[in-house]
Amino acid sequence: MTETLMNAADRWRPLTELLGALLERITGELPGCLGAGLTVGRGGRPPQVLAAAGVAAGLLPVSLAHGGPVAVAAATGEPVTTDDLFADGRWPGLSGAVAGPELAAIRGAAALPGLWEDTSAFVLSAVFDRPLDAGVLSVLRRYEKLTETTLVVAEAATAGDPDQTLDLLASRAAIEQAKGVVMAVRRCAPDEAWQTLRRGSQEFNVKVRELAVALVEHVGGGHAPDGAREIRPGAPARHAAERLWSAFTAE
């Protein structure tokens, strides 16, 4: 997360309205949803609330301070769900920190993490007056891409750098193609494919976007992903891609 993006949400009305409309749509689409929120973070720093709708506006600051699905999703990069937010033993400090009838009505909660640049992460979250329905994460995933694109364009545009916008969009395209490769060879879901790339990036100490391009090039016989020719992976990323592919094909 950059201060540019946080400042943009305060002073750039189109961004504020767009994020608000996105969260209101999520809230309206999910039965029993009491509110939805969007947090952002970068470089391992604690996430901050960028936008919230409904009771999420009151819950998110407390949850980030005392634990909950959003904080766990931001830290692990994996979806987090619960059918009883305040009775869940994974964050014992939360129940004593929350007060008020609106928040007391919350039962289920879900948090879905996403990425819009190598070190920039976000979490889409929603809370409910009942245990979670089976399709909650599927609905949040449908809004994940829109959220990614909104954050990419907003941060780059407010920084006044069109080239940065194109670079970030190219990075996302490369990562999506690499996820497709992983999904095909491992027969896994998108979340697992993303976690595989993320773990590979951390294990080999290379950027996710460079690993993604190197993996697609390795599988494709040297052909770069569409729109990603300006991302040039170095030797460490190519070595990481070769190791990952060897592991995939040996299983």
PDB file of C-alpha atoms in Angstrom:
ATOM      1  CA  MET A   1       0.000   0.000   0.000  1.00  0.00           C
ATOM      2  CA  THR A   2       1.191   3.516  -0.662  1.00  0.00           C
ATOM      3  CA  GLU A   3       0.151   6.744   0.969  1.00  0.00           C
ATOM      4  CA  THR A   4      -0.821   7.871  -2.541  1.00  0.00           C
ATOM      5  CA  LEU A   5      -3.582   5.301  -2.667  1.00  0.00           C
ATOM      6  CA  MET A   6      -4.804   6.017   0.873  1.00  0.00           C
ATOM      7  CA  ASN A   7      -4.833   9.751   0.170  1.00  0.00           C
ATOM      8  CA  ALA A   8      -6.682   9.166  -3.090  1.00  0.00           C
ATOM      9  CA  ALA A   9      -9.532   7.469  -1.235  1.00  0.00           C
ATOM     10  CA  ASP A  10      -9.844  10.572   0.952  1.00  0.00           C
ATOM     11  CA  ARG A  11      -9.791  13.201  -1.769  1.00  0.00           C
ATOM     12  CA  TRP A  12     -10.657  11.550  -5.081  1.00  0.00           C
ATOM     13  CA  ARG A  13     -14.415  11.219  -5.097  1.00  0.00           C
ATOM     14  CA  PRO A  14     -14.713   8.876  -8.129  1.00  0.00           C
ATOM     15  CA  LEU A  15     -12.523   6.295  -6.386  1.00  0.00           C
ATOM     16  CA  THR A  16     -14.461   6.608  -3.136  1.00  0.00           C
ATOM     17  CA  GLU A  17     -17.768   6.233  -4.947  1.00  0.00           C
ATOM     18  CA  LEU A  18     -16.564   3.277  -7.016  1.00  0.00           C
ATOM     19  CA  LEU A  19     -15.257   1.376  -4.006  1.00  0.00           C
ATOM     20  CA  GLY A  20     -18.424   2.165  -2.073  1.00  0.00           C
ATOM     21  CA  ALA A  21     -20.603   0.911  -4.921  1.00  0.00           C
ATOM     22  CA  LEU A  22     -18.541  -2.279  -5.215  1.00  0.00           C
ATOM     23  CA  LEU A  23     -18.951  -3.069  -1.516  1.00  0.00           C
ATOM     24  CA  GLU A  24     -22.646  -2.207  -1.538  1.00  0.00           C
ATOM     25  CA  ARG A  25     -23.145  -4.568  -4.471  1.00  0.00           C
ATOM     26  CA  ILE A  26     -21.370  -7.367  -2.608  1.00  0.00           C
ATOM     27  CA  THR A  27     -23.532  -6.703   0.446  1.00  0.00           C
ATOM     28  CA  GLY A  28     -26.718  -6.769  -1.601  1.00  0.00           C
ATOM     29  CA  GLU A  29     -25.808  -9.949  -3.468  1.00  0.00           C
ATOM     30  CA  LEU A  30     -25.076 -12.117  -0.431  1.00  0.00           C
ATOM     31  CA  PRO A  31     -28.069 -13.230   1.690  1.00  0.00           C
ATOM     32  CA  GLY A  32     -27.821 -12.086   5.291  1.00  0.00           C
ATOM     33  CA  CYS A  33     -24.804  -9.878   4.599  1.00  0.00           C
ATOM     34  CA  LEU A  34     -24.503  -7.028   7.109  1.00  0.00           C
ATOM     35  CA  GLY A  35     -21.558  -5.289   5.472  1.00  0.00           C
ATOM     36  CA  ALA A  36     -18.390  -5.623   3.414  1.00  0.00           C
ATOM     37  CA  GLY A  37     -14.934  -4.099   3.542  1.00  0.00           C
ATOM     38  CA  LEU A  38     -11.669  -3.605   1.663  1.00  0.00           C
ATOM     39  CA  THR A  39      -8.295  -3.396   3.371  1.00  0.00           C
ATOM     40  CA  VAL A  40      -4.920  -2.834   1.696  1.00  0.00           C
ATOM     41  CA  GLY A  41      -1.299  -3.287   2.720  1.00  0.00           C
ATOM     42  CA  ARG A  42       2.205  -3.378   1.252  1.00  0.00           C
ATOM     43  CA  GLY A  43       5.586  -4.810   2.130  1.00  0.00           C
ATOM     44  CA  GLY A  44       4.500  -6.683   5.228  1.00  0.00           C
ATOM     45  CA  ARG A  45       3.127  -3.572   6.908  1.00  0.00           C
ATOM     46  CA  PRO A  46      -0.196  -3.912   8.761  1.00  0.00           C
ATOM     47  CA  PRO A  47      -3.267  -3.588   6.517  1.00  0.00           C
ATOM     48  CA  GLN A  48      -5.422  -0.476   6.642  1.00  0.00           C
ATOM     49  CA  VAL A  49      -9.097   0.046   5.890  1.00  0.00           C
ATOM     50  CA  LEU A  50      -9.566   1.602   2.446  1.00  0.00           C
ATOM     51  CA  ALA A  51     -13.368   1.326   2.195  1.00  0.00           C
ATOM     52  CA  ALA A  52     -16.256  -0.223   4.139  1.00  0.00           C
ATOM     53  CA  ALA A  53     -20.015  -0.607   3.887  1.00  0.00           C
ATOM     54  CA  GLY A  54     -22.592  -1.452   6.542  1.00  0.00           C
ATOM     55  CA  VAL A  55     -21.407  -2.748   9.916  1.00  0.00           C
ATOM     56  CA  ALA A  56     -17.963  -3.503   8.466  1.00  0.00           C
ATOM     57  CA  ALA A  57     -17.127   0.172   8.976  1.00  0.00           C
ATOM     58  CA  GLY A  58     -17.288  -0.324  12.743  1.00  0.00           C
ATOM     59  CA  LEU A  59     -15.889  -3.851  12.835  1.00  0.00           C
ATOM     60  CA  LEU A  60     -12.801  -3.635  10.619  1.00  0.00           C
ATOM     61  CA  PRO A  61     -10.656  -1.253  12.736  1.00  0.00           C
ATOM     62  CA  VAL A  62     -11.325  -3.347  15.843  1.00  0.00           C
ATOM     63  CA  SER A  63     -10.719  -6.594  13.975  1.00  0.00           C
ATOM     64  CA  LEU A  64      -7.389  -5.422  12.585  1.00  0.00           C
ATOM     65  CA  ALA A  65      -6.263  -4.469  16.087  1.00  0.00           C
ATOM     66  CA  HIS A  66      -7.499  -7.572  17.930  1.00  0.00           C
ATOM     67  CA  GLY A  67      -7.536 -10.348  15.330  1.00  0.00           C
ATOM     68  CA  GLY A  68     -10.062 -11.860  12.964  1.00  0.00           C
ATOM     69  CA  PRO A  69     -10.464 -13.251   9.440  1.00  0.00           C
ATOM     70  CA  VAL A  70      -9.153 -10.129   7.669  1.00  0.00           C
ATOM     71  CA  ALA A  71      -5.926  -9.992   9.675  1.00  0.00           C
ATOM     72  CA  VAL A  72      -5.320 -13.729   9.201  1.00  0.00           C
ATOM     73  CA  ALA A  73      -6.062 -13.579   5.455  1.00  0.00           C
ATOM     74  CA  ALA A  74      -3.697 -10.619   5.054  1.00  0.00           C
ATOM     75  CA  ALA A  75      -0.921 -12.447   6.900  1.00  0.00           C
ATOM     76  CA  THR A  76      -1.279 -15.846   5.216  1.00  0.00           C
ATOM     77  CA  GLY A  77      -2.587 -14.972   1.756  1.00  0.00           C
ATOM     78  CA  GLU A  78      -5.299 -17.626   2.133  1.00  0.00           C
ATOM     79  CA  PRO A  79      -9.115 -17.283   2.408  1.00  0.00           C
ATOM     80  CA  VAL A  80     -10.493 -17.371   5.945  1.00  0.00           C
ATOM     81  CA  THR A  81     -14.063 -18.168   6.990  1.00  0.00           C
ATOM     82  CA  THR A  82     -15.931 -18.645  10.238  1.00  0.00           C
ATOM     83  CA  ASP A  83     -19.529 -19.412  11.156  1.00  0.00           C
ATOM     84  CA  ASP A  84     -19.317 -17.652  14.534  1.00  0.00           C
ATOM     85  CA  LEU A  85     -16.913 -14.724  14.507  1.00  0.00           C
ATOM     86  CA  PHE A  86     -16.901 -13.850  18.207  1.00  0.00           C
ATOM     87  CA  ALA A  87     -16.801 -17.432  19.494  1.00  0.00           C
ATOM     88  CA  ASP A  88     -13.966 -18.543  17.209  1.00  0.00           C
ATOM     89  CA  GLY A  89     -10.917 -19.571  19.228  1.00  0.00           C
ATOM     90  CA  ARG A  90      -8.490 -18.347  16.562  1.00  0.00           C
ATOM     91  CA  TRP A  91      -8.854 -14.734  17.742  1.00  0.00           C
ATOM     92  CA  PRO A  92      -9.830 -14.785  21.427  1.00  0.00           C
ATOM     93  CA  GLY A  93      -9.214 -11.072  21.940  1.00  0.00           C
ATOM     94  CA  LEU A  94     -11.881  -9.962  19.475  1.00  0.00           C
ATOM     95  CA  SER A  95     -15.055 -10.745  21.419  1.00  0.00           C
ATOM     96  CA  GLY A  96     -14.071  -8.595  24.399  1.00  0.00           C
ATOM     97  CA  ALA A  97     -13.133  -5.646  22.203  1.00  0.00           C
ATOM     98  CA  VAL A  98     -16.438  -5.361  20.319  1.00  0.00           C
ATOM     99  CA  ALA A  99     -19.547  -3.658  21.656  1.00  0.00           C
ATOM    100  CA  GLY A 100     -22.884  -2.424  20.303  1.00  0.00           C
ATOM    101  CA  PRO A 101     -26.030  -4.151  19.042  1.00  0.00           C
ATOM    102  CA  GLU A 102     -25.094  -3.861  15.367  1.00  0.00           C
ATOM    103  CA  LEU A 103     -21.825  -5.727  15.792  1.00  0.00           C
ATOM    104  CA  ALA A 104     -23.352  -8.180  18.257  1.00  0.00           C
ATOM    105  CA  ALA A 105     -25.655  -9.377  15.459  1.00  0.00           C
ATOM    106  CA  ILE A 106     -22.681 -10.687  13.439  1.00  0.00           C
ATOM    107  CA  ARG A 107     -22.295 -14.451  13.101  1.00  0.00           C
ATOM    108  CA  GLY A 108     -20.486 -15.594   9.959  1.00  0.00           C
ATOM    109  CA  ALA A 109     -17.539 -13.823   8.333  1.00  0.00           C
ATOM    110  CA  ALA A 110     -15.366 -14.377   5.257  1.00  0.00           C
ATOM    111  CA  ALA A 111     -12.126 -12.785   4.048  1.00  0.00           C
ATOM    112  CA  LEU A 112     -10.593 -13.273   0.597  1.00  0.00           C
ATOM    113  CA  PRO A 113      -7.028 -11.990  -0.033  1.00  0.00           C
ATOM    114  CA  GLY A 114      -5.807 -10.714  -3.379  1.00  0.00           C
ATOM    115  CA  LEU A 115      -2.763  -9.050  -4.928  1.00  0.00           C
ATOM    116  CA  TRP A 116      -2.354  -6.110  -7.267  1.00  0.00           C
ATOM    117  CA  GLU A 117       1.461  -5.914  -7.335  1.00  0.00           C
ATOM    118  CA  ASP A 118       4.328  -7.988  -5.971  1.00  0.00           C
ATOM    119  CA  THR A 119       4.229  -6.573  -2.458  1.00  0.00           C
ATOM    120  CA  SER A 120       0.774  -4.991  -2.521  1.00  0.00           C
ATOM    121  CA  ALA A 121      -2.087  -7.024  -1.095  1.00  0.00           C
ATOM    122  CA  PHE A 122      -5.751  -6.457  -0.365  1.00  0.00           C
ATOM    123  CA  VAL A 123      -8.499  -8.338   1.447  1.00  0.00           C
ATOM    124  CA  LEU A 124     -12.170  -8.336   0.500  1.00  0.00           C
ATOM    125  CA  SER A 125     -14.339  -9.262   3.471  1.00  0.00           C
ATOM    126  CA  ALA A 126     -17.997  -9.660   4.401  1.00  0.00           C
ATOM    127  CA  VAL A 127     -19.917 -10.338   7.612  1.00  0.00           C
ATOM    128  CA  PHE A 128     -23.312 -11.994   8.073  1.00  0.00           C
ATOM    129  CA  ASP A 129     -26.191 -12.422  10.504  1.00  0.00           C
ATOM    130  CA  ARG A 130     -26.014 -16.208  10.042  1.00  0.00           C
ATOM    131  CA  PRO A 131     -23.493 -19.008   9.365  1.00  0.00           C
ATOM    132  CA  LEU A 132     -21.920 -18.792   5.928  1.00  0.00           C
ATOM    133  CA  ASP A 133     -23.673 -20.065   2.825  1.00  0.00           C
ATOM    134  CA  ALA A 134     -21.613 -22.342   0.591  1.00  0.00           C
ATOM    135  CA  GLY A 135     -21.221 -19.790  -2.210  1.00  0.00           C
ATOM    136  CA  VAL A 136     -19.843 -16.824  -0.259  1.00  0.00           C
ATOM    137  CA  LEU A 137     -16.221 -17.177  -1.386  1.00  0.00           C
ATOM    138  CA  SER A 138     -17.333 -17.746  -4.984  1.00  0.00           C
ATOM    139  CA  VAL A 139     -19.154 -14.409  -4.956  1.00  0.00           C
ATOM    140  CA  LEU A 140     -16.157 -12.613  -3.447  1.00  0.00           C
ATOM    141  CA  ARG A 141     -13.906 -14.155  -6.114  1.00  0.00           C
ATOM    142  CA  ARG A 142     -16.076 -12.663  -8.838  1.00  0.00           C
ATOM    143  CA  TYR A 143     -15.346  -9.222  -7.413  1.00  0.00           C
ATOM    144  CA  GLU A 144     -11.645  -9.906  -6.864  1.00  0.00           C
ATOM    145  CA  LYS A 145     -10.599  -9.065 -10.446  1.00  0.00           C
ATOM    146  CA  LEU A 146     -12.569  -5.820 -10.450  1.00  0.00           C
ATOM    147  CA  THR A 147     -10.953  -4.853  -7.170  1.00  0.00           C
ATOM    148  CA  GLU A 148      -7.460  -5.610  -8.502  1.00  0.00           C
ATOM    149  CA  THR A 149      -7.967  -3.507 -11.614  1.00  0.00           C
ATOM    150  CA  THR A 150      -9.468  -0.636  -9.629  1.00  0.00           C
ATOM    151  CA  LEU A 151      -6.507  -0.525  -7.250  1.00  0.00           C
ATOM    152  CA  VAL A 152      -3.926  -0.764 -10.058  1.00  0.00           C
ATOM    153  CA  VAL A 153      -5.453   2.074 -12.023  1.00  0.00           C
ATOM    154  CA  ALA A 154      -6.179   4.228  -8.960  1.00  0.00           C
ATOM    155  CA  GLU A 155      -2.681   4.017  -7.520  1.00  0.00           C
ATOM    156  CA  ALA A 156      -0.918   4.579 -10.835  1.00  0.00           C
ATOM    157  CA  ALA A 157      -3.264   7.362 -11.940  1.00  0.00           C
ATOM    158  CA  THR A 158      -2.986   9.313  -8.703  1.00  0.00           C
ATOM    159  CA  ALA A 159       0.802   8.974  -8.882  1.00  0.00           C
ATOM    160  CA  GLY A 160       0.694  10.517 -12.372  1.00  0.00           C
ATOM    161  CA  ASP A 161       2.604   7.686 -14.047  1.00  0.00           C
ATOM    162  CA  PRO A 162       0.800   6.003 -16.988  1.00  0.00           C
ATOM    163  CA  ASP A 163       3.756   3.654 -17.533  1.00  0.00           C
ATOM    164  CA  GLN A 164       3.287   2.317 -14.019  1.00  0.00           C
ATOM    165  CA  THR A 165      -0.332   1.517 -14.846  1.00  0.00           C
ATOM    166  CA  LEU A 166       0.718  -0.497 -17.890  1.00  0.00           C
ATOM    167  CA  ASP A 167       3.471  -2.278 -15.953  1.00  0.00           C
ATOM    168  CA  LEU A 168       1.109  -3.285 -13.162  1.00  0.00           C
ATOM    169  CA  LEU A 169      -1.543  -4.510 -15.579  1.00  0.00           C
ATOM    170  CA  ALA A 170       1.128  -6.509 -17.437  1.00  0.00           C
ATOM    171  CA  SER A 171       2.229  -8.040 -14.142  1.00  0.00           C
ATOM    172  CA  ARG A 172      -1.320  -9.125 -13.367  1.00  0.00           C
ATOM    173  CA  ALA A 173      -1.717 -10.634 -16.843  1.00  0.00           C
ATOM    174  CA  ALA A 174       1.508 -12.620 -16.449  1.00  0.00           C
ATOM    175  CA  ILE A 175       0.485 -13.892 -13.020  1.00  0.00           C
ATOM    176  CA  GLU A 176      -2.925 -14.979 -14.302  1.00  0.00           C
ATOM    177  CA  GLN A 177      -1.323 -16.940 -17.144  1.00  0.00           C
ATOM    178  CA  ALA A 178       1.097 -18.598 -14.746  1.00  0.00           C
ATOM    179  CA  LYS A 179      -1.795 -19.491 -12.449  1.00  0.00           C
ATOM    180  CA  GLY A 180      -3.468 -21.118 -15.432  1.00  0.00           C
ATOM    181  CA  VAL A 181      -0.350 -23.228 -16.038  1.00  0.00           C
ATOM    182  CA  VAL A 182      -0.262 -24.343 -12.403  1.00  0.00           C
ATOM    183  CA  MET A 183      -3.993 -25.106 -12.377  1.00  0.00           C
ATOM    184  CA  ALA A 184      -3.676 -27.221 -15.522  1.00  0.00           C
ATOM    185  CA  VAL A 185      -0.727 -29.306 -14.394  1.00  0.00           C
ATOM    186  CA  ARG A 186      -1.785 -29.714 -10.758  1.00  0.00           C
ATOM    187  CA  ARG A 187      -5.541 -29.810 -11.395  1.00  0.00           C
ATOM    188  CA  CYS A 188      -6.062 -27.347  -8.564  1.00  0.00           C
ATOM    189  CA  ALA A 189      -8.240 -24.339  -7.790  1.00  0.00           C
ATOM    190  CA  PRO A 190      -7.133 -20.726  -8.443  1.00  0.00           C
ATOM    191  CA  ASP A 191      -6.437 -20.121  -4.743  1.00  0.00           C
ATOM    192  CA  GLU A 192      -4.040 -23.076  -4.580  1.00  0.00           C
ATOM    193  CA  ALA A 193      -2.334 -22.011  -7.802  1.00  0.00           C
ATOM    194  CA  TRP A 194      -1.772 -18.516  -6.414  1.00  0.00           C
ATOM    195  CA  GLN A 195      -0.401 -19.917  -3.152  1.00  0.00           C
ATOM    196  CA  THR A 196       1.985 -22.129  -5.127  1.00  0.00           C
ATOM    197  CA  LEU A 197       3.389 -19.106  -6.968  1.00  0.00           C
ATOM    198  CA  ARG A 198       3.563 -17.075  -3.794  1.00  0.00           C
ATOM    199  CA  ARG A 199       5.426 -19.793  -1.899  1.00  0.00           C
ATOM    200  CA  GLY A 200       7.802 -20.270  -4.831  1.00  0.00           C
ATOM    201  CA  SER A 201       8.491 -16.536  -4.872  1.00  0.00           C
ATOM    202  CA  GLN A 202       9.291 -16.540  -1.159  1.00  0.00           C
ATOM    203  CA  GLU A 203      11.345 -19.747  -1.221  1.00  0.00           C
ATOM    204  CA  PHE A 204      13.557 -18.609  -4.096  1.00  0.00           C
ATOM    205  CA  ASN A 205      13.520 -14.914  -3.152  1.00  0.00           C
ATOM    206  CA  VAL A 206      12.286 -13.681  -6.534  1.00  0.00           C
ATOM    207  CA  LYS A 207       9.416 -11.418  -7.511  1.00  0.00           C
ATOM    208  CA  VAL A 208       6.107 -13.123  -8.222  1.00  0.00           C
ATOM    209  CA  ARG A 209       5.765 -11.428 -11.617  1.00  0.00           C
ATOM    210  CA  GLU A 210       9.253 -12.526 -12.724  1.00  0.00           C
ATOM    211  CA  LEU A 211       8.601 -16.084 -11.566  1.00  0.00           C
ATOM    212  CA  ALA A 212       5.272 -16.032 -13.429  1.00  0.00           C
ATOM    213  CA  VAL A 213       6.861 -14.915 -16.703  1.00  0.00           C
ATOM    214  CA  ALA A 214       9.738 -17.370 -16.319  1.00  0.00           C
ATOM    215  CA  LEU A 215       7.329 -20.253 -15.696  1.00  0.00           C
ATOM    216  CA  VAL A 216       5.171 -19.439 -18.733  1.00  0.00           C
ATOM    217  CA  GLU A 217       8.286 -19.046 -20.891  1.00  0.00           C
ATOM    218  CA  HIS A 218       9.707 -22.329 -19.603  1.00  0.00           C
ATOM    219  CA  VAL A 219       6.521 -24.233 -20.387  1.00  0.00           C
ATOM    220  CA  GLY A 220       5.992 -22.417 -23.692  1.00  0.00           C
ATOM    221  CA  GLY A 221       9.481 -22.939 -25.059  1.00  0.00           C
ATOM    222  CA  GLY A 222      10.674 -19.374 -24.577  1.00  0.00           C
ATOM    223  CA  HIS A 223       7.512 -17.501 -25.573  1.00  0.00           C
ATOM    224  CA  ALA A 224       6.720 -14.662 -23.159  1.00  0.00           C
ATOM    225  CA  PRO A 225       3.189 -14.226 -21.793  1.00  0.00           C
ATOM    226  CA  ASP A 226       0.986 -11.815 -23.734  1.00  0.00           C
ATOM    227  CA  GLY A 227       1.649  -8.205 -22.763  1.00  0.00           C
ATOM    228  CA  ALA A 228       4.566  -9.092 -20.474  1.00  0.00           C
ATOM    229  CA  ARG A 229       7.572  -8.635 -22.740  1.00  0.00           C
ATOM    230  CA  GLU A 230       8.856  -5.759 -20.595  1.00  0.00           C
ATOM    231  CA  ILE A 231       9.087  -8.088 -17.588  1.00  0.00           C
ATOM    232  CA  ARG A 232      12.464  -9.752 -17.972  1.00  0.00           C
ATOM    233  CA  PRO A 233      13.082 -12.481 -15.411  1.00  0.00           C
ATOM    234  CA  GLY A 234      16.652 -12.950 -14.285  1.00  0.00           C
ATOM    235  CA  ALA A 235      18.558 -16.157 -13.751  1.00  0.00           C
ATOM    236  CA  PRO A 236      17.202 -16.734 -10.213  1.00  0.00           C
ATOM    237  CA  ALA A 237      13.600 -16.515 -11.474  1.00  0.00           C
ATOM    238  CA  ARG A 238      14.330 -18.875 -14.366  1.00  0.00           C
ATOM    239  CA  HIS A 239      15.989 -21.327 -11.993  1.00  0.00           C
ATOM    240  CA  ALA A 240      12.967 -21.125  -9.690  1.00  0.00           C
ATOM    241  CA  ALA A 241      10.602 -21.762 -12.605  1.00  0.00           C
ATOM    242  CA  GLU A 242      12.603 -24.819 -13.690  1.00  0.00           C
ATOM    243  CA  ARG A 243      12.571 -26.207 -10.149  1.00  0.00           C
ATOM    244  CA  LEU A 244       8.840 -25.663  -9.785  1.00  0.00           C
ATOM    245  CA  TRP A 245       8.087 -27.299 -13.129  1.00  0.00           C
ATOM    246  CA  SER A 246      10.272 -30.278 -12.252  1.00  0.00           C
ATOM    247  CA  ALA A 247       8.399 -30.663  -8.984  1.00  0.00           C
ATOM    248  CA  PHE A 248       5.038 -30.426 -10.745  1.00  0.00           C
ATOM    249  CA  THR A 249       5.857 -33.020 -13.381  1.00  0.00           C
ATOM    250  CA  ALA A 250       7.480 -35.425 -10.925  1.00  0.00           C
ATOM    251  CA  GLU A 251       4.341 -35.678  -8.734  1.00  0.00           C
TER     252      GLU A 251
END
